[in-house]
Amino acid sequence: MENGSYEVLGTKGLLKKHEFVRILVQCLYSLGYKKSASCLEHESSISYKSSDFEFLEMHVLSGNWDSSLAVLDRIFDNSRDDTRNAALYLVFRQCVFEYLKRGDTSLALNVLQKQAPLLRVGKDKIHRLACDIVTSKEMESGEVNNCLVQDLRKRLLVELEKLIPTPIVIRERRLEHLVETAVMDQIDKCLYHNLCDAVSLYEDHRCSRDQIPTETVQILMAHKNEVWFVQFSNSGKYLATASSDCTAMIWKVLDDNKIELMHTLQSHQNPVSFVSWSPDDTKLLTCGNAEVLKLWDVDTGVLRHTFGNNNSGFTVSSCAWFPDSTRLVCGSSDPERGIVMWDTDGNEIKAWRGTRIPKVVDLAVTPDGESMITVFSDKEIRILNLETLVERVISEEQPITSLSVSGDGKFFIVNLSSQEIHLWDLAGEWKQPLKFSGHKQSKYVIRSCFGGLDSSFIASGSEDSQVYIWNLKKGKPLEVLSGHSMTVNCVSWNPRNPLMLASASDDQTIRIWGPGKPDKPGNRLDNQKP
């Protein structure tokens, strides 16, 4: 029994003192503080290495293989333990190698013949071992390299440490693992956590509301009518907006996070209700429920191509890009038009039409380009794997108005006219969605988005003129942001700046939201109690 093994630490009496000290000593050694570690071992009379491992270390480094095997047999008392056999095999391999290296072929053969069967690792593995050792580069020279032998013995000890169970061996960097696990648990419970910076160990982790965008930092007022859509580019360097004034606009995000107008895109004859950035941010698509699809050059603002025309009745309700930025797909509110995949020159690549393709409400392509998610006829979601053509259908009970996919492509959300947002997993493992409520939506198309660090938040517009923010862990709003005077139609969270959010409203403005003030309660609707 180790010294102090009956003593406990902590207010709950859950920590064994000798284990705590052993882990401290191990940590000091791993950090390079050898003198401090040795001093603690001496003062506490507790070594971070168990007596069994110290014996094993001594015998391995001195090449005493019979004793090494005996120690391992004592550590692993079950001769049929696969881990035990793997550990014995490593020692056996080093033993045979050294005999052969020294030219003691008869000893090596003797070990192969008499000891190998005891390992229960199979004849094939023993035969491969013999071949590998005899043909290894280290065997090319007949001279014994003592430095090489010692280095291999040290490597052997490292491999054995991975196999030997606790408490005989403490897992590598155990204290760091324990502290990191505790910190991650606190982060998981922190509803405002939104930055990937290292956290302080001096106090329990708890972020304040200044970690998410809750304050208006800029108001954009270039549109002449209701603003229906807003979306940051994939790099976060640009912002696109679309309006019922029949224009779309491209804005640039400056280094100081201020936003300035770059281009006004004027070619549509009807309201523009949707935009989509190419993954490389060089191109922008614009469309509307009564409009055709147009492709624009981001740098110049020049119209590059128009897909279809208004006279032919080809109108597009939504569109999306594939990862290569050379292919795009669009869906029409006209069932006869269906879904069409194009290249950027306007050549049709593939189309999905017919009675199985009803009115397309919204669609998206996953970031890896493998799946297309489509919302049909208000209540049906179809997920099509474009490689296998396997299709999965999700039916909602209430009409769906919009769709948004998470940055990692693992999840998607849909807004329902029943004033709920449903979160689904793309893999189809969930039988029921996670549900988020609190905002107002009954008459209009309201669009939500993922955002923040690791897409940990959802933001949405609302018919009550406010912006709502949820943490994925809570179904009720974390924040409600006031500022707009009419319905907020769409929101977009900057994918590269977790502290920047944009919202578009019928009041003809786009608001840019930045970090809130830590001491200001604002419209916070939830607390951080789990």
Short mmCIF file of C-alpha atoms in Angstrom, two decimals:
data_model
loop_
_atom_site.label_atom_id
_atom_site.label_comp_id
_atom_site.label_asym_id
_atom_site.label_seq_id
_atom_site.Cartn_x
_atom_site.Cartn_y
_atom_site.Cartn_z
CA MET A 1 0.00 0.00 0.00
CA GLU A 2 1.44 3.36 -1.07
CA ASN A 3 2.10 6.02 1.53
CA GLY A 4 -0.94 8.21 2.06
CA SER A 5 -3.28 5.92 0.15
CA TYR A 6 -5.93 6.22 2.87
CA GLU A 7 -5.86 10.02 2.90
CA VAL A 8 -8.31 11.99 0.81
CA LEU A 9 -8.41 15.55 -0.53
CA GLY A 10 -11.13 17.98 -1.58
CA THR A 11 -14.30 19.16 0.09
CA LYS A 12 -16.18 16.07 -1.11
CA GLY A 13 -13.48 13.64 -0.01
CA LEU A 14 -13.36 12.10 -3.47
CA LEU A 15 -9.65 12.52 -4.28
CA LYS A 16 -7.08 10.03 -3.05
CA LYS A 17 -3.98 11.88 -1.90
CA HIS A 18 -1.42 9.40 -3.23
CA GLU A 19 -3.05 9.41 -6.69
CA PHE A 20 -3.17 13.20 -6.71
CA VAL A 21 0.53 13.46 -5.82
CA ARG A 22 1.53 10.83 -8.41
CA ILE A 23 -0.25 12.77 -11.12
CA LEU A 24 1.39 16.03 -9.98
CA VAL A 25 4.81 14.44 -10.14
CA GLN A 26 4.11 13.03 -13.60
CA CYS A 27 2.99 16.46 -14.77
CA LEU A 28 6.17 18.11 -13.47
CA TYR A 29 8.33 15.57 -15.29
CA SER A 30 6.38 16.02 -18.53
CA LEU A 31 6.80 19.80 -18.28
CA GLY A 32 10.54 19.39 -17.89
CA TYR A 33 10.71 20.34 -14.19
CA LYS A 34 12.77 17.27 -13.22
CA LYS A 35 14.30 18.73 -10.05
CA SER A 36 10.92 19.84 -8.73
CA ALA A 37 9.39 16.48 -9.58
CA SER A 38 12.21 14.61 -7.84
CA CYS A 39 11.94 16.87 -4.80
CA LEU A 40 8.20 16.22 -4.54
CA GLU A 41 8.75 12.49 -4.83
CA HIS A 42 11.34 12.61 -2.06
CA GLU A 43 9.29 14.83 0.26
CA SER A 44 6.04 12.87 -0.20
CA SER A 45 7.66 9.43 -0.44
CA ILE A 46 5.38 8.85 -3.44
CA SER A 47 6.86 7.99 -6.81
CA TYR A 48 4.84 8.49 -9.94
CA LYS A 49 6.25 5.20 -11.21
CA SER A 50 4.89 2.12 -9.47
CA SER A 51 7.34 -0.42 -8.09
CA ASP A 52 6.30 -2.95 -10.76
CA PHE A 53 7.02 -0.51 -13.55
CA GLU A 54 10.33 0.52 -12.01
CA PHE A 55 11.37 -3.14 -11.97
CA LEU A 56 10.23 -3.54 -15.57
CA GLU A 57 12.10 -0.40 -16.63
CA MET A 58 15.29 -1.61 -14.95
CA HIS A 59 15.15 -5.04 -16.56
CA VAL A 60 14.27 -3.75 -20.04
CA LEU A 61 17.03 -1.14 -20.08
CA SER A 62 19.55 -3.74 -18.92
CA GLY A 63 18.33 -6.33 -21.44
CA ASN A 64 17.26 -8.83 -18.81
CA TRP A 65 14.46 -10.33 -20.85
CA ASP A 66 13.49 -13.27 -18.64
CA SER A 67 12.96 -10.93 -15.70
CA SER A 68 11.08 -8.48 -17.94
CA LEU A 69 8.70 -11.22 -18.98
CA ALA A 70 8.27 -12.29 -15.35
CA VAL A 71 7.27 -8.75 -14.32
CA LEU A 72 4.75 -8.57 -17.15
CA ASP A 73 3.32 -11.94 -16.13
CA ARG A 74 2.83 -10.55 -12.64
CA ILE A 75 1.16 -7.40 -13.96
CA PHE A 76 -1.14 -9.34 -16.28
CA ASP A 77 -2.37 -12.26 -14.21
CA ASN A 78 -4.57 -13.60 -17.02
CA SER A 79 -2.57 -15.60 -19.56
CA ARG A 80 -5.37 -15.27 -22.11
CA ASP A 81 -5.44 -11.47 -21.94
CA ASP A 82 -4.85 -10.12 -25.46
CA THR A 83 -3.20 -6.99 -24.07
CA ARG A 84 -0.85 -9.14 -21.98
CA ASN A 85 0.11 -11.16 -25.04
CA ALA A 86 0.71 -8.00 -27.05
CA ALA A 87 3.04 -6.68 -24.31
CA LEU A 88 4.96 -9.97 -24.13
CA TYR A 89 5.27 -9.99 -27.91
CA LEU A 90 6.94 -6.56 -27.88
CA VAL A 91 9.54 -7.75 -25.36
CA PHE A 92 10.02 -10.98 -27.29
CA ARG A 93 10.59 -9.06 -30.53
CA GLN A 94 13.25 -6.83 -28.94
CA CYS A 95 14.94 -9.87 -27.39
CA VAL A 96 15.16 -11.75 -30.71
CA PHE A 97 16.41 -8.66 -32.51
CA GLU A 98 19.26 -8.14 -30.04
CA TYR A 99 20.34 -11.80 -30.16
CA LEU A 100 20.46 -11.69 -33.94
CA LYS A 101 22.26 -8.38 -33.92
CA ARG A 102 24.98 -9.83 -31.72
CA GLY A 103 25.23 -12.89 -33.91
CA ASP A 104 23.68 -15.23 -31.31
CA THR A 105 21.58 -17.02 -33.90
CA SER A 106 21.17 -20.15 -31.79
CA LEU A 107 19.74 -18.14 -28.88
CA ALA A 108 17.37 -16.31 -31.22
CA LEU A 109 16.18 -19.59 -32.71
CA ASN A 110 15.75 -21.05 -29.26
CA VAL A 111 13.51 -18.14 -28.26
CA LEU A 112 11.55 -18.43 -31.48
CA GLN A 113 11.00 -22.15 -30.97
CA LYS A 114 10.36 -22.37 -27.22
CA GLN A 115 9.05 -18.98 -26.09
CA ALA A 116 6.90 -17.91 -29.04
CA PRO A 117 4.13 -20.51 -28.51
CA LEU A 118 3.55 -19.13 -25.01
CA LEU A 119 2.56 -15.74 -26.44
CA ARG A 120 -0.67 -16.95 -28.05
CA VAL A 121 -0.20 -14.52 -30.93
CA GLY A 122 -0.39 -17.04 -33.76
CA LYS A 123 2.22 -18.71 -35.94
CA ASP A 124 1.78 -16.28 -38.83
CA LYS A 125 2.75 -13.33 -36.65
CA ILE A 126 5.83 -15.17 -35.35
CA HIS A 127 6.88 -16.07 -38.89
CA ARG A 128 6.45 -12.46 -40.02
CA LEU A 129 8.47 -11.31 -37.03
CA ALA A 130 11.37 -13.59 -37.94
CA CYS A 131 11.35 -12.42 -41.56
CA ASP A 132 11.07 -8.73 -40.60
CA ILE A 133 13.94 -8.92 -38.14
CA VAL A 134 16.29 -10.83 -40.42
CA THR A 135 15.64 -8.46 -43.36
CA SER A 136 15.55 -5.20 -41.36
CA LYS A 137 17.99 -2.38 -42.17
CA GLU A 138 19.43 -2.56 -38.67
CA MET A 139 20.60 -6.11 -39.43
CA GLU A 140 22.68 -5.07 -42.47
CA SER A 141 25.74 -4.41 -40.30
CA GLY A 142 27.14 -7.03 -38.00
CA GLU A 143 28.39 -4.45 -35.52
CA VAL A 144 26.43 -3.80 -32.37
CA ASN A 145 25.38 -0.16 -32.06
CA ASN A 146 24.84 0.34 -28.34
CA CYS A 147 23.16 3.71 -28.86
CA LEU A 148 20.67 2.12 -31.24
CA VAL A 149 19.97 -0.72 -28.81
CA GLN A 150 19.34 1.68 -25.92
CA ASP A 151 17.12 3.82 -28.09
CA LEU A 152 15.05 0.80 -29.11
CA ARG A 153 14.75 -0.30 -25.48
CA LYS A 154 13.46 3.16 -24.51
CA ARG A 155 10.95 3.01 -27.35
CA LEU A 156 9.90 -0.42 -26.10
CA LEU A 157 9.15 1.04 -22.68
CA VAL A 158 7.01 3.76 -24.25
CA GLU A 159 4.99 1.13 -26.13
CA LEU A 160 4.63 -1.00 -23.01
CA GLU A 161 3.34 1.99 -21.04
CA LYS A 162 0.43 2.21 -23.48
CA LEU A 163 -0.55 -1.39 -22.74
CA ILE A 164 0.01 -1.70 -19.00
CA PRO A 165 -3.15 -0.93 -17.00
CA THR A 166 -3.62 1.67 -14.30
CA PRO A 167 -2.65 2.21 -11.54
CA ILE A 168 0.66 0.50 -12.42
CA VAL A 169 1.10 3.07 -15.18
CA ILE A 170 -0.48 6.54 -15.24
CA ARG A 171 -1.76 7.53 -18.65
CA GLU A 172 0.37 10.15 -20.38
CA ARG A 173 -0.36 13.80 -19.42
CA ARG A 174 -3.09 12.68 -17.05
CA LEU A 175 -3.36 16.00 -15.18
CA GLU A 176 -3.69 17.98 -18.41
CA HIS A 177 -6.43 15.61 -19.51
CA LEU A 178 -8.32 16.00 -16.23
CA VAL A 179 -8.11 19.80 -16.28
CA GLU A 180 -9.03 20.01 -19.94
CA THR A 181 -12.02 17.73 -19.37
CA ALA A 182 -13.20 19.95 -16.51
CA VAL A 183 -12.78 23.08 -18.65
CA MET A 184 -14.65 21.50 -21.58
CA ASP A 185 -17.49 20.56 -19.24
CA GLN A 186 -17.74 24.18 -18.11
CA ILE A 187 -17.60 25.41 -21.71
CA ASP A 188 -20.40 23.00 -22.66
CA LYS A 189 -22.57 24.56 -19.97
CA CYS A 190 -21.69 28.13 -20.99
CA LEU A 191 -24.50 29.41 -23.20
CA TYR A 192 -22.53 32.43 -24.43
CA HIS A 193 -19.26 30.70 -25.32
CA ASN A 194 -18.34 31.86 -28.81
CA LEU A 195 -14.54 32.16 -29.08
CA CYS A 196 -11.85 29.49 -29.47
CA ASP A 197 -9.28 31.29 -27.30
CA ALA A 198 -7.61 29.52 -24.37
CA VAL A 199 -9.58 30.01 -21.15
CA SER A 200 -8.30 31.02 -17.74
CA LEU A 201 -7.82 28.36 -15.06
CA TYR A 202 -7.96 30.89 -12.24
CA GLU A 203 -11.75 30.78 -12.04
CA ASP A 204 -14.68 28.75 -13.34
CA HIS A 205 -15.40 29.47 -16.98
CA ARG A 206 -18.41 31.67 -17.71
CA CYS A 207 -18.78 33.97 -20.71
CA SER A 208 -20.88 37.11 -20.63
CA ARG A 209 -23.15 38.41 -23.39
CA ASP A 210 -20.28 40.37 -24.94
CA GLN A 211 -19.24 37.08 -26.59
CA ILE A 212 -22.10 37.25 -29.11
CA PRO A 213 -23.40 40.07 -31.32
CA THR A 214 -26.22 41.86 -29.48
CA GLU A 215 -25.62 45.59 -30.14
CA THR A 216 -26.23 47.53 -33.36
CA VAL A 217 -22.87 48.81 -34.61
CA GLN A 218 -23.92 49.98 -38.09
CA ILE A 219 -27.10 50.58 -40.10
CA LEU A 220 -27.01 50.22 -43.91
CA MET A 221 -29.66 52.29 -45.68
CA ALA A 222 -28.94 52.09 -49.42
CA HIS A 223 -32.03 50.11 -50.46
CA LYS A 224 -35.21 51.96 -51.46
CA ASN A 225 -37.71 49.36 -50.31
CA GLU A 226 -38.09 46.31 -48.08
CA VAL A 227 -34.92 44.21 -47.69
CA TRP A 228 -35.80 40.54 -48.01
CA PHE A 229 -32.49 38.73 -47.92
CA VAL A 230 -29.00 39.11 -46.48
CA GLN A 231 -26.00 36.77 -46.60
CA PHE A 232 -22.31 37.01 -45.74
CA SER A 233 -19.88 35.44 -48.18
CA ASN A 234 -18.02 32.26 -47.28
CA SER A 235 -14.83 34.16 -46.46
CA GLY A 236 -16.78 36.68 -44.39
CA LYS A 237 -15.23 39.52 -46.44
CA TYR A 238 -18.42 40.45 -48.30
CA LEU A 239 -22.13 40.85 -47.66
CA ALA A 240 -24.96 40.59 -50.18
CA THR A 241 -28.45 41.96 -49.76
CA ALA A 242 -31.62 41.65 -51.87
CA SER A 243 -34.67 43.89 -51.89
CA SER A 244 -38.16 44.37 -53.23
CA ASP A 245 -36.73 47.48 -54.93
CA CYS A 246 -35.60 44.99 -57.65
CA THR A 247 -31.91 45.33 -56.80
CA ALA A 248 -29.27 43.36 -55.00
CA MET A 249 -26.19 44.91 -53.44
CA ILE A 250 -22.67 43.72 -52.69
CA TRP A 251 -21.00 45.19 -49.63
CA LYS A 252 -17.41 44.88 -48.45
CA VAL A 253 -16.42 44.12 -44.83
CA LEU A 254 -13.44 46.35 -44.03
CA ASP A 255 -10.56 45.54 -41.71
CA ASP A 256 -12.15 47.59 -38.91
CA ASN A 257 -15.40 45.57 -39.39
CA LYS A 258 -17.19 48.55 -40.91
CA ILE A 259 -19.20 47.73 -44.03
CA GLU A 260 -19.26 49.83 -47.22
CA LEU A 261 -21.20 49.49 -50.47
CA MET A 262 -19.29 48.01 -53.42
CA HIS A 263 -21.86 47.40 -56.17
CA THR A 264 -25.57 47.87 -56.81
CA LEU A 265 -26.76 45.08 -59.11
CA GLN A 266 -29.48 46.45 -61.38
CA SER A 267 -30.97 44.15 -63.99
CA HIS A 268 -33.93 42.42 -62.38
CA GLN A 269 -37.42 43.60 -63.30
CA ASN A 270 -39.09 42.24 -60.17
CA PRO A 271 -38.22 42.01 -56.46
CA VAL A 272 -35.06 40.04 -55.59
CA SER A 273 -35.64 37.65 -52.71
CA PHE A 274 -32.64 35.32 -52.73
CA VAL A 275 -28.86 35.40 -53.23
CA SER A 276 -26.16 32.74 -53.08
CA TRP A 277 -22.37 33.12 -52.93
CA SER A 278 -20.06 30.81 -54.84
CA PRO A 279 -17.74 28.95 -52.44
CA ASP A 280 -14.73 30.89 -53.76
CA ASP A 281 -16.56 34.23 -53.31
CA THR A 282 -15.92 35.31 -56.91
CA LYS A 283 -19.53 34.98 -58.11
CA LEU A 284 -23.00 35.78 -56.80
CA LEU A 285 -26.39 34.41 -57.85
CA THR A 286 -29.58 36.45 -57.49
CA CYS A 287 -33.20 35.44 -58.08
CA GLY A 288 -36.77 35.95 -56.91
CA ASN A 289 -40.16 34.26 -56.85
CA ALA A 290 -41.14 36.10 -60.02
CA GLU A 291 -37.62 36.46 -61.38
CA VAL A 292 -35.03 34.65 -63.43
CA LEU A 293 -31.62 33.60 -62.15
CA LYS A 294 -28.67 35.95 -62.70
CA LEU A 295 -24.94 35.41 -62.24
CA TRP A 296 -22.73 38.35 -61.24
CA ASP A 297 -18.99 38.95 -61.00
CA VAL A 298 -18.20 40.03 -57.45
CA ASP A 299 -15.09 42.10 -58.18
CA THR A 300 -16.64 44.18 -60.97
CA GLY A 301 -20.37 43.92 -60.29
CA VAL A 302 -20.86 42.97 -63.96
CA LEU A 303 -23.71 40.66 -64.98
CA ARG A 304 -22.11 37.52 -66.44
CA HIS A 305 -25.11 35.40 -67.35
CA THR A 306 -28.91 35.21 -67.18
CA PHE A 307 -30.47 31.77 -66.89
CA GLY A 308 -33.82 31.70 -68.68
CA ASN A 309 -35.97 34.79 -69.19
CA ASN A 310 -39.08 36.30 -67.75
CA ASN A 311 -41.03 35.90 -70.99
CA SER A 312 -40.51 32.13 -71.00
CA GLY A 313 -41.88 31.86 -67.48
CA PHE A 314 -38.64 30.44 -66.08
CA THR A 315 -38.57 31.92 -62.60
CA VAL A 316 -36.37 30.76 -59.72
CA SER A 317 -37.27 30.70 -56.03
CA SER A 318 -33.90 29.54 -54.64
CA CYS A 319 -30.46 28.45 -55.76
CA ALA A 320 -27.23 26.92 -54.43
CA TRP A 321 -23.63 26.23 -55.44
CA PHE A 322 -21.53 23.11 -55.58
CA PRO A 323 -18.09 23.19 -53.88
CA ASP A 324 -16.17 23.60 -57.15
CA SER A 325 -17.80 27.01 -57.82
CA THR A 326 -18.44 25.93 -61.45
CA ARG A 327 -21.82 24.24 -61.00
CA LEU A 328 -25.03 25.53 -59.52
CA VAL A 329 -28.56 24.30 -58.98
CA CYS A 330 -31.82 26.19 -58.86
CA GLY A 331 -35.41 25.39 -58.01
CA SER A 332 -38.57 26.94 -59.40
CA SER A 333 -41.88 27.69 -57.76
CA ASP A 334 -43.38 26.39 -61.02
CA PRO A 335 -43.68 22.56 -60.72
CA GLU A 336 -43.18 22.15 -64.48
CA ARG A 337 -39.76 23.80 -64.27
CA GLY A 338 -38.51 21.60 -61.43
CA ILE A 339 -34.86 21.66 -60.39
CA VAL A 340 -32.03 22.33 -62.83
CA MET A 341 -28.25 21.99 -62.52
CA TRP A 342 -26.19 24.35 -64.69
CA ASP A 343 -22.58 25.26 -65.29
CA THR A 344 -21.64 28.94 -65.05
CA ASP A 345 -21.89 29.34 -68.84
CA GLY A 346 -25.56 28.43 -68.78
CA ASN A 347 -25.29 24.86 -70.05
CA GLU A 348 -27.84 22.53 -68.49
CA ILE A 349 -26.09 19.55 -66.84
CA LYS A 350 -29.01 17.76 -65.23
CA ALA A 351 -32.67 18.37 -64.45
CA TRP A 352 -35.28 16.91 -62.14
CA ARG A 353 -38.76 17.47 -63.53
CA GLY A 354 -42.10 15.73 -63.63
CA THR A 355 -44.93 14.87 -61.31
CA ARG A 356 -42.52 13.89 -58.49
CA ILE A 357 -41.12 17.43 -58.40
CA PRO A 358 -43.78 19.76 -56.96
CA LYS A 359 -43.29 23.42 -56.11
CA VAL A 360 -39.77 24.11 -54.77
CA VAL A 361 -39.90 26.32 -51.69
CA ASP A 362 -36.17 26.29 -50.88
CA LEU A 363 -33.08 24.20 -51.55
CA ALA A 364 -29.44 23.83 -50.48
CA VAL A 365 -26.36 21.78 -51.32
CA THR A 366 -24.22 20.45 -48.47
CA PRO A 367 -20.67 21.90 -48.24
CA ASP A 368 -19.16 18.60 -49.43
CA GLY A 369 -21.42 18.59 -52.49
CA GLU A 370 -22.70 15.09 -51.74
CA SER A 371 -26.32 15.89 -50.92
CA MET A 372 -29.06 18.24 -52.07
CA ILE A 373 -31.75 19.23 -49.58
CA THR A 374 -35.01 20.47 -51.03
CA VAL A 375 -38.19 21.77 -49.44
CA PHE A 376 -41.22 20.87 -51.59
CA SER A 377 -44.83 21.98 -51.46
CA ASP A 378 -44.58 23.60 -48.05
CA LYS A 379 -44.26 20.55 -45.77
CA GLU A 380 -41.90 18.00 -47.35
CA ILE A 381 -38.10 17.85 -47.08
CA ARG A 382 -36.19 15.58 -49.45
CA ILE A 383 -32.52 14.77 -48.95
CA LEU A 384 -30.95 13.32 -52.10
CA ASN A 385 -27.49 11.76 -52.12
CA LEU A 386 -26.24 12.86 -55.52
CA GLU A 387 -23.80 9.94 -55.82
CA THR A 388 -25.94 7.00 -54.69
CA LEU A 389 -29.27 8.66 -55.61
CA VAL A 390 -30.66 7.43 -52.30
CA GLU A 391 -33.41 9.77 -51.14
CA ARG A 392 -34.75 10.36 -47.64
CA VAL A 393 -38.00 12.22 -47.00
CA ILE A 394 -38.94 14.17 -43.88
CA SER A 395 -42.50 15.39 -43.49
CA GLU A 396 -43.31 18.35 -41.27
CA GLU A 397 -46.83 18.96 -39.98
CA GLN A 398 -46.71 22.71 -40.62
CA PRO A 399 -45.71 24.71 -43.73
CA ILE A 400 -41.96 25.31 -44.14
CA THR A 401 -40.81 28.74 -45.32
CA SER A 402 -37.00 28.42 -45.43
CA LEU A 403 -33.99 26.15 -45.07
CA SER A 404 -30.43 26.65 -43.80
CA VAL A 405 -27.47 24.23 -43.50
CA SER A 406 -24.78 24.34 -40.80
CA GLY A 407 -21.21 25.18 -41.76
CA ASP A 408 -20.02 21.61 -41.22
CA GLY A 409 -22.90 20.19 -43.23
CA LYS A 410 -24.07 17.90 -40.42
CA PHE A 411 -27.31 19.69 -39.57
CA PHE A 412 -29.99 21.86 -41.13
CA ILE A 413 -32.82 24.01 -39.81
CA VAL A 414 -36.21 24.84 -41.24
CA ASN A 415 -38.48 27.71 -40.30
CA LEU A 416 -42.16 26.81 -39.89
CA SER A 417 -45.16 29.09 -40.11
CA SER A 418 -46.22 27.66 -36.75
CA GLN A 419 -43.57 29.88 -35.12
CA GLU A 420 -41.03 27.10 -34.58
CA ILE A 421 -37.58 26.34 -35.96
CA HIS A 422 -36.72 22.66 -36.29
CA LEU A 423 -33.16 21.33 -36.26
CA TRP A 424 -32.53 18.03 -38.09
CA ASP A 425 -29.38 15.94 -38.52
CA LEU A 426 -28.38 15.20 -42.10
CA ALA A 427 -27.36 11.60 -41.33
CA GLY A 428 -30.93 10.72 -40.39
CA GLU A 429 -30.18 9.31 -36.95
CA TRP A 430 -32.75 11.51 -35.21
CA LYS A 431 -36.39 10.47 -35.14
CA GLN A 432 -37.52 13.87 -33.94
CA PRO A 433 -36.01 17.34 -34.44
CA LEU A 434 -34.78 19.76 -31.81
CA LYS A 435 -37.28 22.60 -31.56
CA PHE A 436 -36.72 26.32 -31.00
CA SER A 437 -39.49 28.81 -30.36
CA GLY A 438 -40.17 32.31 -29.10
CA HIS A 439 -40.04 34.35 -32.29
CA LYS A 440 -43.11 35.43 -34.28
CA GLN A 441 -43.90 33.97 -37.70
CA SER A 442 -47.31 33.35 -39.17
CA LYS A 443 -47.72 35.29 -42.45
CA TYR A 444 -44.32 35.92 -44.06
CA VAL A 445 -41.18 34.11 -45.14
CA ILE A 446 -38.73 34.36 -42.25
CA ARG A 447 -35.19 33.04 -42.62
CA SER A 448 -32.88 31.80 -39.88
CA CYS A 449 -29.22 30.77 -39.86
CA PHE A 450 -26.55 28.93 -37.91
CA GLY A 451 -23.69 30.97 -36.49
CA GLY A 452 -20.97 31.46 -33.95
CA LEU A 453 -18.18 29.09 -32.93
CA ASP A 454 -18.84 25.61 -34.36
CA SER A 455 -22.34 26.73 -35.40
CA SER A 456 -23.35 26.71 -31.74
CA PHE A 457 -26.10 29.31 -32.20
CA ILE A 458 -29.21 29.90 -34.28
CA ALA A 459 -30.40 33.38 -35.21
CA SER A 460 -33.70 34.26 -36.83
CA GLY A 461 -35.77 37.18 -37.97
CA SER A 462 -39.28 37.71 -36.67
CA GLU A 463 -42.54 39.44 -37.52
CA ASP A 464 -42.35 41.44 -34.28
CA SER A 465 -39.41 43.49 -35.68
CA GLN A 466 -36.80 41.78 -33.55
CA VAL A 467 -33.88 39.38 -33.99
CA TYR A 468 -33.85 36.21 -31.90
CA ILE A 469 -30.77 34.20 -30.87
CA TRP A 470 -30.76 30.68 -29.40
CA ASN A 471 -27.98 28.48 -28.11
CA LEU A 472 -28.40 24.98 -29.56
CA LYS A 473 -28.62 23.62 -26.01
CA LYS A 474 -31.77 25.62 -25.23
CA GLY A 475 -35.11 25.70 -27.01
CA LYS A 476 -35.95 29.18 -25.69
CA PRO A 477 -34.24 32.38 -26.89
CA LEU A 478 -30.99 33.44 -25.29
CA GLU A 479 -31.26 37.03 -26.60
CA VAL A 480 -33.85 39.19 -28.34
CA LEU A 481 -32.37 42.14 -30.23
CA SER A 482 -34.42 45.30 -30.73
CA GLY A 483 -33.73 48.01 -33.26
CA HIS A 484 -35.70 47.37 -36.45
CA SER A 485 -39.12 48.98 -36.77
CA MET A 486 -40.74 46.40 -39.07
CA THR A 487 -40.58 42.65 -39.81
CA VAL A 488 -37.07 41.18 -39.85
CA ASN A 489 -37.05 38.89 -42.88
CA CYS A 490 -33.59 37.36 -42.85
CA VAL A 491 -30.40 37.13 -40.78
CA SER A 492 -26.84 36.05 -41.56
CA TRP A 493 -23.98 35.30 -39.15
CA ASN A 494 -20.49 36.04 -40.47
CA PRO A 495 -18.83 32.60 -40.92
CA ARG A 496 -15.36 33.98 -40.16
CA ASN A 497 -16.24 36.49 -37.47
CA PRO A 498 -18.40 34.97 -34.71
CA LEU A 499 -19.02 38.47 -33.32
CA MET A 500 -20.76 39.84 -36.44
CA LEU A 501 -24.41 39.34 -37.39
CA ALA A 502 -26.51 41.03 -40.08
CA SER A 503 -30.30 41.38 -40.28
CA ALA A 504 -32.56 42.59 -43.10
CA SER A 505 -35.95 44.20 -42.53
CA ASP A 506 -39.05 45.61 -44.15
CA ASP A 507 -37.98 48.95 -42.67
CA GLN A 508 -35.56 49.15 -45.67
CA THR A 509 -32.43 48.79 -43.55
CA ILE A 510 -29.77 46.20 -42.79
CA ARG A 511 -28.46 46.23 -39.26
CA ILE A 512 -24.99 45.00 -38.37
CA TRP A 513 -24.74 43.64 -34.86
CA GLY A 514 -21.57 43.42 -32.77
CA PRO A 515 -20.56 42.40 -29.24
CA GLY A 516 -22.84 43.50 -26.45
CA LYS A 517 -21.81 45.12 -23.19
CA PRO A 518 -21.01 42.64 -20.38
CA ASP A 519 -22.80 44.65 -17.68
CA LYS A 520 -25.90 45.44 -19.71
CA PRO A 521 -28.76 42.96 -19.22
CA GLY A 522 -30.33 43.84 -22.56
CA ASN A 523 -33.19 41.56 -23.61
CA ARG A 524 -31.61 38.39 -22.30
CA LEU A 525 -34.36 35.81 -21.85
CA ASP A 526 -32.42 33.00 -20.25
CA ASN A 527 -29.84 32.43 -17.58
CA GLN A 528 -26.94 30.04 -17.56
CA LYS A 529 -28.27 27.56 -15.09
CA PRO A 530 -28.29 24.14 -16.74
#
